Short mmCIF file of C-alpha atoms in Angstrom, two decimals:
data_model
loop_
_atom_site.label_atom_id
_atom_site.label_comp_id
_atom_site.label_asym_id
_atom_site.label_seq_id
_atom_site.Cartn_x
_atom_site.Cartn_y
_atom_site.Cartn_z
CA UNK D 1233 36.49 -31.11 4.60
CA UNK D 1234 35.84 -28.53 1.93
CA UNK D 1235 37.38 -25.99 -0.37
CA UNK D 1236 36.58 -22.78 -2.18
CA UNK D 1237 37.31 -23.63 -5.80
CA UNK D 1238 37.75 -21.27 -8.74
CA UNK D 1239 35.78 -22.08 -11.87
CA UNK D 1240 36.98 -20.92 -15.29
CA UNK D 1241 34.14 -19.36 -17.33
CA UNK D 1242 35.00 -21.52 -20.34
CA UNK D 1243 37.79 -24.07 -20.09
CA UNK D 1244 40.44 -24.62 -17.43
CA UNK D 1245 42.89 -24.81 -20.35
CA UNK D 1246 41.93 -21.34 -21.67
CA UNK D 1247 44.46 -18.57 -21.31
CA UNK D 1248 42.15 -15.84 -22.61
CA UNK D 1249 41.04 -12.88 -20.51
CA UNK D 1250 37.51 -13.65 -19.27
CA UNK D 1251 35.15 -12.67 -16.47
CA UNK D 1252 35.96 -14.66 -13.39
CA UNK D 1253 37.19 -17.06 -12.35
CA UNK D 1254 34.07 -17.70 -10.32
CA UNK D 1255 34.01 -19.02 -6.77
CA UNK D 1256 32.36 -22.33 -5.83
CA UNK D 1257 32.23 -24.02 -2.42
CA UNK D 1258 32.66 -27.81 -2.45
CA UNK D 1259 32.32 -29.97 0.66
CA UNK D 1260 33.22 -33.66 0.85
CA UNK D 1261 30.16 -35.64 1.91
CA UNK D 1262 31.98 -38.97 2.18
CA UNK D 1263 35.23 -40.75 1.22
CA UNK D 1264 34.37 -40.62 -2.49
CA UNK D 1265 33.68 -36.89 -2.17
CA UNK D 1266 37.02 -36.36 -0.46
CA UNK D 1267 38.80 -38.27 -3.22
CA UNK D 1268 36.99 -36.20 -5.85
CA UNK D 1269 37.77 -32.95 -4.02
CA UNK D 1270 41.47 -33.87 -3.98
CA UNK D 1271 41.27 -34.65 -7.71
CA UNK D 1272 39.59 -31.32 -8.48
CA UNK D 1273 42.11 -29.30 -6.48
CA UNK D 1274 45.04 -31.20 -8.01
CA UNK D 1275 43.72 -30.70 -11.53
CA UNK D 1276 43.09 -27.02 -10.83
CA UNK D 1277 46.78 -26.57 -10.06
CA UNK D 1278 48.27 -28.91 -12.68
CA UNK D 1279 45.93 -28.24 -15.61
CA UNK D 1280 43.99 -25.07 -14.90
CA UNK D 1281 46.44 -22.67 -13.33
CA UNK D 1282 46.16 -19.25 -14.96
CA UNK D 1283 46.67 -16.57 -12.30
CA UNK D 1284 44.76 -18.94 -9.99
CA UNK D 1285 44.12 -22.68 -9.87
CA UNK D 1286 40.87 -23.27 -11.82
CA UNK D 1287 38.53 -26.09 -12.66
CA UNK D 1288 35.85 -26.14 -15.34
CA UNK D 1289 32.54 -27.91 -15.87
CA UNK D 1290 34.16 -30.81 -17.71
CA UNK D 1291 36.44 -31.80 -14.82
CA UNK D 1292 33.71 -30.98 -12.29
CA UNK D 1293 31.23 -33.38 -13.90
CA UNK D 1294 33.84 -36.15 -13.93
CA UNK D 1295 34.52 -35.67 -10.20
CA UNK D 1296 31.26 -34.50 -8.61
CA UNK D 1297 30.16 -37.68 -6.85
CA UNK D 1298 30.10 -37.36 -3.08
CA UNK D 1299 30.25 -33.57 -3.07
CA UNK D 1300 27.91 -31.00 -1.59
CA UNK D 1301 28.22 -27.69 -3.43
CA UNK D 1302 27.20 -24.14 -2.51
CA UNK D 1303 26.74 -21.36 -5.05
CA UNK D 1304 29.28 -19.19 -3.17
CA UNK D 1305 29.55 -15.47 -2.42
CA UNK D 1306 28.88 -12.59 -4.82
CA UNK D 1307 31.83 -13.86 -6.88
CA UNK D 1308 30.10 -17.19 -7.55
CA UNK D 1309 28.67 -17.88 -11.00
CA UNK D 1310 24.99 -17.72 -10.11
CA UNK D 1311 25.25 -14.60 -7.92
CA UNK D 1312 27.50 -12.91 -10.49
CA UNK D 1313 25.07 -13.52 -13.35
CA UNK D 1314 22.09 -12.37 -11.29
CA UNK D 1315 23.85 -9.18 -10.21
CA UNK D 1316 24.74 -8.46 -13.86
CA UNK D 1317 21.14 -8.88 -15.13
CA UNK D 1318 21.88 -12.24 -16.76
CA UNK D 1319 19.04 -14.22 -15.17
CA UNK D 1320 18.85 -16.86 -17.89
CA UNK D 1321 22.58 -17.59 -17.58
CA UNK D 1322 22.12 -17.83 -13.79
CA UNK D 1323 19.27 -20.35 -14.28
CA UNK D 1324 21.34 -22.41 -16.73
CA UNK D 1325 24.27 -22.45 -14.31
CA UNK D 1326 22.14 -23.42 -11.31
CA UNK D 1327 20.53 -26.16 -13.43
CA UNK D 1328 23.94 -27.51 -14.40
CA UNK D 1329 25.10 -27.89 -10.79
CA UNK D 1330 21.74 -29.18 -9.53
CA UNK D 1331 21.61 -31.80 -12.29
CA UNK D 1332 25.29 -32.79 -11.92
CA UNK D 1333 25.03 -33.24 -8.15
CA UNK D 1334 21.40 -34.09 -7.60
CA UNK D 1335 18.95 -31.66 -5.95
CA UNK D 1336 19.93 -32.81 -2.47
CA UNK D 1337 23.57 -31.76 -2.93
CA UNK D 1338 23.39 -28.28 -4.46
CA UNK D 1339 22.46 -25.19 -2.44
CA UNK D 1340 21.98 -21.52 -3.21
CA UNK D 1341 24.07 -19.57 -0.70
CA UNK D 1342 22.71 -16.51 1.10
CA UNK D 1343 24.99 -14.22 3.10
CA UNK D 1344 24.33 -11.35 5.48
CA UNK D 1345 27.41 -9.16 5.45
CA UNK D 1346 25.90 -5.67 5.64
CA UNK D 1347 26.57 -4.80 2.01
CA UNK D 1348 23.61 -3.23 0.22
CA UNK D 1349 24.49 -5.11 -2.96
CA UNK D 1350 24.32 -8.39 -1.01
CA UNK D 1351 20.96 -7.51 0.52
CA UNK D 1352 19.46 -6.95 -2.95
CA UNK D 1353 21.21 -10.01 -4.36
CA UNK D 1354 19.83 -12.22 -1.56
CA UNK D 1355 16.28 -11.36 -2.64
CA UNK D 1356 17.07 -12.39 -6.21
CA UNK D 1357 18.91 -15.54 -5.11
CA UNK D 1358 16.00 -16.56 -2.89
CA UNK D 1359 13.52 -15.99 -5.71
CA UNK D 1360 15.66 -18.11 -8.06
CA UNK D 1361 15.96 -20.87 -5.47
CA UNK D 1362 12.18 -20.96 -5.00
CA UNK D 1363 11.57 -20.89 -8.75
CA UNK D 1364 13.97 -23.78 -9.36
CA UNK D 1365 13.16 -25.71 -6.16
CA UNK D 1366 16.75 -25.49 -4.91
CA UNK D 1367 17.45 -25.45 -1.18
CA UNK D 1368 19.17 -22.45 0.38
CA UNK D 1369 21.86 -22.24 3.02
CA UNK D 1370 22.88 -19.24 5.13
CA UNK D 1371 26.65 -18.69 5.33
CA UNK D 1372 29.18 -15.93 5.63
CA UNK D 1373 32.41 -15.22 3.80
CA UNK D 1374 34.74 -16.38 6.59
CA UNK D 1375 38.22 -17.44 5.63
CA UNK D 1376 40.12 -17.21 8.94
CA UNK D 1377 38.79 -16.56 12.41
CA UNK D 1378 42.15 -15.39 13.76
#
């Protein structure tokens, strides 16, 4: 069981115009992870809704146990920062998720979708993953098969 979450750049309570929200893929690894995923989604709707249901780092840290997280598509925080020449912010963000989840539960996501921007971004994502000793996972941006 998993979900594509939206992450507010600052606080889920903020109602200011900001970049984002960013995408984040969260998968329940076990019963605790499922419970935490339900809590995150519920909080996103009840506390963080501003155009979309959003979480933030505060609520994520409180409910990250039992989750496996992927950095998401080009609209994820790490890919977004890398594609906007903000490498240090991308490193800080990847460090946050890796440290919150443990290195075995955070993955840099690579996609092959035929977009030139994605092809270039994959090279940068792979370099960051190697630099920070973060595992990678190959995915695609599939929402519905039919």
